[in-house]
Every structure is written in C-alpha cells, then in structure tokens.
Amino acid sequence: MTSIISVIRKPFRYTFKNATLAIILINTAIFFLEKIFPQVQLYFSLNVYTCLGYKMFWQPFTYMFVHGSFSHVFFNMLGLFFFGLAVERAVGTKEFVLMYLLIGFAGGIFSLVFYWLFGMYAVFLMGASGAIYGILFSYAVLFPRNRVFIWGLIPVPAPILVIAYAAIEFFDQFLSFKDGVAHSVHLAGFAFAFLYFIARFGVNPIKVWKDAYR
C-alpha cells in the first residue's frame, strides 16, 4: 500500500512551459474547426447514445475541447487564462497538464454515468468548464488567502468563491435540469480536484482553508 501511495505521489521535476496558453490555442483552433466541419461536435462532444451505442469511447476525453458558441469558448478560456497560469506556475507544467486532463476526463466519465442513470440521452456535453472549475478549486487551495475581484470590484477570498460556486451549482443542478448548463460536470470538477489534492499531494483542502483563516 505504501509503495502504491509513493508512486501516486511521486513528484515531477519542475518545469514551466506555458501549457495554459497551448490549451487555450488548441480549444480556439478546434472551435473554428467546428465552424468549418459542424460534425466535429457530433463526434467529439459527450453523448450517452453515441458514446455507448456507436462506441465513440473517446468522448469522455474529447468533450472538453469542443464548445457550443463563441461566448462559451471565450469565457472558458478567459477563466483558464486567469487561474490556469497561476496554478501552472505554482505546480509546474507537467503537474498542471496531468491535473487539468485528469479532472476533465474524470468529469466526463462521471457525466456519462450520470446522464445514463437519469436517462438524459439527448444531452450533448461539451466545453472545458469541468476541468476549469477544477483549476479554480486548485487555485483556491494553492493561494487560499488570495482575493478574486468579482466584476473587477468586489474582493472575495478564493476559498469563499469556490464554496459559493459549489452551492450555486448544486442547487442549479437539481432545480434546472433543462437550462442547458452542465452543472453536474462543474460539481464534478470541484469534487475531483478535491480528490486530486488528497491522492496526489496528501493535502486536505479543507484543512488548508481552515489554517489560512485562523
């Protein structure tokens, strides 16, 4: 058991290669590709029927690289730019890429099971929101005393922002099933980021926040 934990927690050698910018460019390029070839959304977004029925098993991974509209990709990439760069600089590029992709993929698997259980076969999940919510959570753990300015005016401690977002997403998920927003994958992003810190770093985010505000 100890050897397994040591393998899971083996650190990467620190490097910074600006993977955040690379991810932003990849998402942007795929968005414009969607405009030329609309079928890209069908193949890459996550849908229970196409994923399981047509064996498109790559969808729990690829869904996070396709977006439904310009505002969708713009605000997702804006959030990734602001929070992703800080997280990547703190943990290094390799750790950041692993964190981003693993949280996004875990969110995809969770959403696939969730939609299958609730019979939501018409939903086509797309967007990097789940992974980005995970990065926001990570930012709040790495920089617990930092403040995020809402609308550029209202300073909110990063952990409080995460808790508020989690509460909003939780209530929206169970009150607004058909509003077109993937609240379940947002919540999954927070949950899997929490588990990532426990498993990968041996760090309890709740304890970090408590210690920061004693």
mmCIF file of C-alpha atoms in Angstrom:
data_model
loop_
_atom_site.group_PDB
_atom_site.id
_atom_site.type_symbol
_atom_site.label_atom_id
_atom_site.label_comp_id
_atom_site.label_asym_id
_atom_site.label_seq_id
_atom_site.Cartn_x
_atom_site.Cartn_y
_atom_site.Cartn_z
ATOM 1 C CA MET A 1 0.000 0.000 0.000
ATOM 2 C CA THR A 2 2.820 2.353 0.918
ATOM 3 C CA SER A 3 4.551 1.688 -2.410
ATOM 4 C CA ILE A 4 1.353 2.487 -4.331
ATOM 5 C CA ILE A 5 0.976 5.780 -2.481
ATOM 6 C CA SER A 6 4.617 6.649 -3.123
ATOM 7 C CA VAL A 7 4.118 6.019 -6.858
ATOM 8 C CA ILE A 8 0.948 8.135 -6.953
ATOM 9 C CA ARG A 9 2.665 10.969 -5.105
ATOM 10 C CA LYS A 10 5.988 10.863 -6.922
ATOM 11 C CA PRO A 11 6.624 14.494 -7.921
ATOM 12 C CA PHE A 12 7.527 15.690 -11.385
ATOM 13 C CA ARG A 13 10.687 17.709 -11.917
ATOM 14 C CA TYR A 14 9.540 21.328 -12.015
ATOM 15 C CA THR A 15 9.382 22.961 -15.424
ATOM 16 C CA PHE A 16 7.256 25.773 -16.800
ATOM 17 C CA LYS A 17 6.358 25.559 -20.495
ATOM 18 C CA ASN A 18 3.130 27.634 -20.557
ATOM 19 C CA ALA A 19 0.803 24.711 -21.282
ATOM 20 C CA THR A 20 -2.080 27.004 -20.327
ATOM 21 C CA LEU A 21 -1.561 29.036 -23.491
ATOM 22 C CA ALA A 22 -1.211 25.839 -25.543
ATOM 23 C CA ILE A 23 -4.534 24.517 -24.207
ATOM 24 C CA ILE A 24 -6.211 27.851 -24.974
ATOM 25 C CA LEU A 25 -4.865 27.774 -28.544
ATOM 26 C CA ILE A 26 -5.975 24.154 -29.043
ATOM 27 C CA ASN A 27 -9.500 24.921 -27.830
ATOM 28 C CA THR A 28 -9.691 28.021 -30.014
ATOM 29 C CA ALA A 29 -8.446 26.163 -33.089
ATOM 30 C CA ILE A 30 -10.960 23.346 -32.564
ATOM 31 C CA PHE A 31 -13.759 25.902 -32.156
ATOM 32 C CA PHE A 32 -13.005 27.390 -35.573
ATOM 33 C CA LEU A 33 -12.691 23.879 -36.983
ATOM 34 C CA GLU A 34 -16.240 23.234 -35.739
ATOM 35 C CA LYS A 35 -17.440 26.161 -37.816
ATOM 36 C CA ILE A 36 -15.971 24.581 -40.948
ATOM 37 C CA PHE A 37 -16.930 21.000 -40.075
ATOM 38 C CA PRO A 38 -20.016 21.017 -37.774
ATOM 39 C CA GLN A 39 -19.858 17.220 -37.463
ATOM 40 C CA VAL A 40 -16.851 17.700 -35.167
ATOM 41 C CA GLN A 41 -19.315 18.449 -32.352
ATOM 42 C CA LEU A 42 -21.186 15.206 -33.006
ATOM 43 C CA TYR A 43 -18.028 13.106 -32.830
ATOM 44 C CA PHE A 44 -16.207 14.902 -30.021
ATOM 45 C CA SER A 45 -18.950 16.057 -27.624
ATOM 46 C CA LEU A 46 -20.166 13.597 -24.995
ATOM 47 C CA ASN A 47 -23.486 11.872 -25.594
ATOM 48 C CA VAL A 48 -24.663 8.656 -23.971
ATOM 49 C CA TYR A 49 -26.167 7.234 -27.162
ATOM 50 C CA THR A 50 -23.241 7.947 -29.496
ATOM 51 C CA CYS A 51 -20.576 7.113 -26.915
ATOM 52 C CA LEU A 52 -22.000 3.758 -25.843
ATOM 53 C CA GLY A 53 -24.198 2.856 -28.807
ATOM 54 C CA TYR A 54 -21.727 3.792 -31.536
ATOM 55 C CA LYS A 55 -18.637 3.005 -29.422
ATOM 56 C CA MET A 56 -17.211 6.542 -29.530
ATOM 57 C CA PHE A 57 -15.338 5.875 -26.315
ATOM 58 C CA TRP A 58 -13.047 8.873 -26.764
ATOM 59 C CA GLN A 59 -15.871 11.300 -25.964
ATOM 60 C CA PRO A 60 -15.332 11.477 -22.139
ATOM 61 C CA PHE A 61 -11.955 12.982 -23.026
ATOM 62 C CA THR A 62 -12.618 14.996 -26.178
ATOM 63 C CA TYR A 63 -15.772 16.756 -24.932
ATOM 64 C CA MET A 64 -13.646 19.281 -23.063
ATOM 65 C CA PHE A 65 -12.110 20.564 -26.305
ATOM 66 C CA VAL A 66 -15.326 21.462 -28.155
ATOM 67 C CA HIS A 67 -17.625 24.409 -27.412
ATOM 68 C CA GLY A 68 -21.102 25.413 -28.491
ATOM 69 C CA SER A 69 -20.648 29.135 -29.093
ATOM 70 C CA PHE A 70 -18.092 31.924 -29.173
ATOM 71 C CA SER A 71 -19.105 33.172 -25.717
ATOM 72 C CA HIS A 72 -18.806 29.607 -24.398
ATOM 73 C CA VAL A 73 -15.203 29.165 -25.537
ATOM 74 C CA PHE A 74 -14.258 32.792 -24.815
ATOM 75 C CA PHE A 75 -15.294 32.821 -21.149
ATOM 76 C CA ASN A 76 -13.938 29.326 -20.528
ATOM 77 C CA MET A 77 -10.572 30.278 -21.963
ATOM 78 C CA LEU A 78 -10.604 33.593 -20.101
ATOM 79 C CA GLY A 79 -11.085 31.713 -16.823
ATOM 80 C CA LEU A 80 -8.341 29.280 -17.777
ATOM 81 C CA PHE A 81 -6.003 32.168 -18.564
ATOM 82 C CA PHE A 82 -6.514 33.913 -15.216
ATOM 83 C CA PHE A 83 -6.446 30.865 -12.952
ATOM 84 C CA GLY A 84 -4.560 28.321 -15.055
ATOM 85 C CA LEU A 85 -1.380 30.377 -15.428
ATOM 86 C CA ALA A 86 -1.097 30.899 -11.669
ATOM 87 C CA VAL A 87 -1.704 27.202 -10.942
ATOM 88 C CA GLU A 88 0.739 26.079 -13.628
ATOM 89 C CA ARG A 89 3.462 28.383 -12.293
ATOM 90 C CA ALA A 90 2.875 27.020 -8.783
ATOM 91 C CA VAL A 91 2.917 23.288 -9.553
ATOM 92 C CA GLY A 92 4.834 23.119 -12.832
ATOM 93 C CA THR A 93 3.695 22.304 -16.345
ATOM 94 C CA LYS A 94 3.663 18.500 -16.104
ATOM 95 C CA GLU A 95 1.626 18.517 -12.892
ATOM 96 C CA PHE A 96 -0.729 21.114 -14.311
ATOM 97 C CA VAL A 97 -1.368 19.161 -17.526
ATOM 98 C CA LEU A 98 -1.979 15.955 -15.557
ATOM 99 C CA MET A 99 -4.321 17.810 -13.205
ATOM 100 C CA TYR A 100 -6.261 19.530 -15.982
ATOM 101 C CA LEU A 101 -6.706 16.479 -18.207
ATOM 102 C CA LEU A 102 -7.382 14.003 -15.403
ATOM 103 C CA ILE A 103 -10.013 16.200 -13.741
ATOM 104 C CA GLY A 104 -11.646 16.892 -17.103
ATOM 105 C CA PHE A 105 -11.637 13.195 -18.043
ATOM 106 C CA ALA A 106 -12.983 12.132 -14.642
ATOM 107 C CA GLY A 107 -15.727 14.740 -15.055
ATOM 108 C CA GLY A 108 -16.555 13.232 -18.441
ATOM 109 C CA ILE A 109 -16.829 9.707 -17.027
ATOM 110 C CA PHE A 110 -18.959 10.985 -14.147
ATOM 111 C CA SER A 111 -21.258 12.859 -16.532
ATOM 112 C CA LEU A 112 -21.598 9.829 -18.810
ATOM 113 C CA VAL A 113 -22.746 7.682 -15.881
ATOM 114 C CA PHE A 114 -24.958 10.485 -14.533
ATOM 115 C CA TYR A 115 -26.723 11.055 -17.857
ATOM 116 C CA TRP A 116 -27.108 7.309 -18.414
ATOM 117 C CA LEU A 117 -28.654 6.762 -14.983
ATOM 118 C CA PHE A 118 -31.100 9.649 -15.390
ATOM 119 C CA GLY A 119 -31.971 8.776 -18.993
ATOM 120 C CA MET A 120 -30.581 12.040 -20.361
ATOM 121 C CA TYR A 121 -29.724 10.573 -23.765
ATOM 122 C CA ALA A 122 -30.377 13.770 -25.735
ATOM 123 C CA VAL A 123 -27.687 15.775 -23.915
ATOM 124 C CA PHE A 124 -24.503 16.585 -25.828
ATOM 125 C CA LEU A 125 -21.958 17.681 -23.239
ATOM 126 C CA MET A 126 -19.199 19.962 -24.454
ATOM 127 C CA GLY A 127 -16.839 22.529 -23.012
ATOM 128 C CA ALA A 128 -13.834 22.794 -20.718
ATOM 129 C CA SER A 129 -15.880 24.033 -17.765
ATOM 130 C CA GLY A 130 -15.425 20.908 -15.625
ATOM 131 C CA ALA A 131 -11.636 20.994 -15.934
ATOM 132 C CA ILE A 132 -11.575 24.768 -15.406
ATOM 133 C CA TYR A 133 -13.706 24.517 -12.271
ATOM 134 C CA GLY A 134 -11.127 22.018 -11.064
ATOM 135 C CA ILE A 135 -8.378 24.549 -11.776
ATOM 136 C CA LEU A 136 -10.343 27.245 -9.924
ATOM 137 C CA PHE A 137 -10.574 24.893 -6.948
ATOM 138 C CA SER A 138 -6.834 24.228 -7.191
ATOM 139 C CA TYR A 139 -6.138 27.962 -7.270
ATOM 140 C CA ALA A 140 -8.109 28.398 -4.047
ATOM 141 C CA VAL A 141 -6.087 25.630 -2.360
ATOM 142 C CA LEU A 142 -2.708 26.881 -3.577
ATOM 143 C CA PHE A 143 -3.498 30.542 -2.868
ATOM 144 C CA PRO A 144 -6.080 30.410 -0.056
ATOM 145 C CA ARG A 145 -5.559 33.999 1.042
ATOM 146 C CA ASN A 146 -5.781 35.495 -2.454
ATOM 147 C CA ARG A 147 -8.839 37.537 -3.335
ATOM 148 C CA VAL A 148 -10.704 37.321 -6.619
ATOM 149 C CA PHE A 149 -12.427 40.518 -7.741
ATOM 150 C CA ILE A 150 -15.971 39.826 -8.930
ATOM 151 C CA TRP A 151 -16.846 42.155 -11.818
ATOM 152 C CA GLY A 152 -13.496 43.780 -11.060
ATOM 153 C CA LEU A 153 -14.992 45.441 -7.978
ATOM 154 C CA ILE A 154 -15.922 43.038 -5.177
ATOM 155 C CA PRO A 155 -12.972 41.252 -3.489
ATOM 156 C CA VAL A 156 -13.840 37.683 -2.475
ATOM 157 C CA PRO A 157 -11.386 35.252 -0.846
ATOM 158 C CA ALA A 158 -10.700 32.410 -3.291
ATOM 159 C CA PRO A 159 -11.998 29.623 -0.971
ATOM 160 C CA ILE A 160 -15.254 31.525 -0.375
ATOM 161 C CA LEU A 161 -15.677 31.922 -4.134
ATOM 162 C CA VAL A 162 -15.274 28.158 -4.610
ATOM 163 C CA ILE A 163 -17.770 27.356 -1.852
ATOM 164 C CA ALA A 164 -20.274 29.868 -3.272
ATOM 165 C CA TYR A 165 -19.914 28.458 -6.784
ATOM 166 C CA ALA A 166 -20.305 24.904 -5.474
ATOM 167 C CA ALA A 167 -23.506 25.844 -3.642
ATOM 168 C CA ILE A 168 -24.927 27.602 -6.701
ATOM 169 C CA GLU A 169 -24.079 24.663 -8.967
ATOM 170 C CA PHE A 170 -25.574 22.167 -6.526
ATOM 171 C CA PHE A 171 -28.925 23.941 -6.317
ATOM 172 C CA ASP A 172 -28.995 24.711 -10.042
ATOM 173 C CA GLN A 173 -28.334 21.057 -10.878
ATOM 174 C CA PHE A 174 -31.413 19.885 -9.039
ATOM 175 C CA LEU A 175 -33.649 22.838 -9.871
ATOM 176 C CA SER A 176 -32.710 23.445 -13.520
ATOM 177 C CA PHE A 177 -32.141 20.138 -15.292
ATOM 178 C CA LYS A 178 -33.026 21.641 -18.684
ATOM 179 C CA ASP A 179 -31.349 25.046 -18.602
ATOM 180 C CA GLY A 180 -28.559 23.910 -20.935
ATOM 181 C CA VAL A 181 -25.777 24.324 -18.367
ATOM 182 C CA ALA A 182 -23.764 21.276 -17.326
ATOM 183 C CA HIS A 183 -23.963 21.823 -13.565
ATOM 184 C CA SER A 184 -23.116 18.182 -12.851
ATOM 185 C CA VAL A 185 -19.742 18.396 -14.579
ATOM 186 C CA HIS A 186 -18.996 21.683 -12.766
ATOM 187 C CA LEU A 187 -19.616 19.979 -9.431
ATOM 188 C CA ALA A 188 -17.577 17.008 -10.604
ATOM 189 C CA GLY A 189 -14.702 19.378 -11.396
ATOM 190 C CA PHE A 190 -14.681 20.605 -7.803
ATOM 191 C CA ALA A 191 -15.037 17.079 -6.383
ATOM 192 C CA PHE A 192 -12.274 15.540 -8.486
ATOM 193 C CA ALA A 193 -9.940 18.463 -7.789
ATOM 194 C CA PHE A 194 -10.531 17.844 -4.079
ATOM 195 C CA LEU A 195 -9.700 14.151 -4.541
ATOM 196 C CA TYR A 196 -6.645 15.064 -6.642
ATOM 197 C CA PHE A 197 -5.141 17.053 -3.784
ATOM 198 C CA ILE A 198 -5.851 14.240 -1.332
ATOM 199 C CA ALA A 199 -4.446 11.487 -3.561
ATOM 200 C CA ARG A 200 -1.625 13.264 -5.366
ATOM 201 C CA PHE A 201 -0.325 15.689 -2.720
ATOM 202 C CA GLY A 202 -1.644 14.253 0.537
ATOM 203 C CA VAL A 203 -3.201 17.649 1.195
ATOM 204 C CA ASN A 204 -6.665 18.194 2.644
ATOM 205 C CA PRO A 205 -8.063 21.382 1.036
ATOM 206 C CA ILE A 206 -10.464 21.967 3.941
ATOM 207 C CA LYS A 207 -7.564 21.960 6.398
ATOM 208 C CA VAL A 208 -5.614 24.351 4.167
ATOM 209 C CA TRP A 209 -8.515 26.788 4.198
ATOM 210 C CA LYS A 210 -9.049 26.474 7.945
ATOM 211 C CA ASP A 211 -5.359 27.088 8.642
ATOM 212 C CA ALA A 212 -5.301 30.077 6.306
ATOM 213 C CA TYR A 213 -8.106 31.846 8.171
ATOM 214 C CA ARG A 214 -7.414 31.019 11.790
#
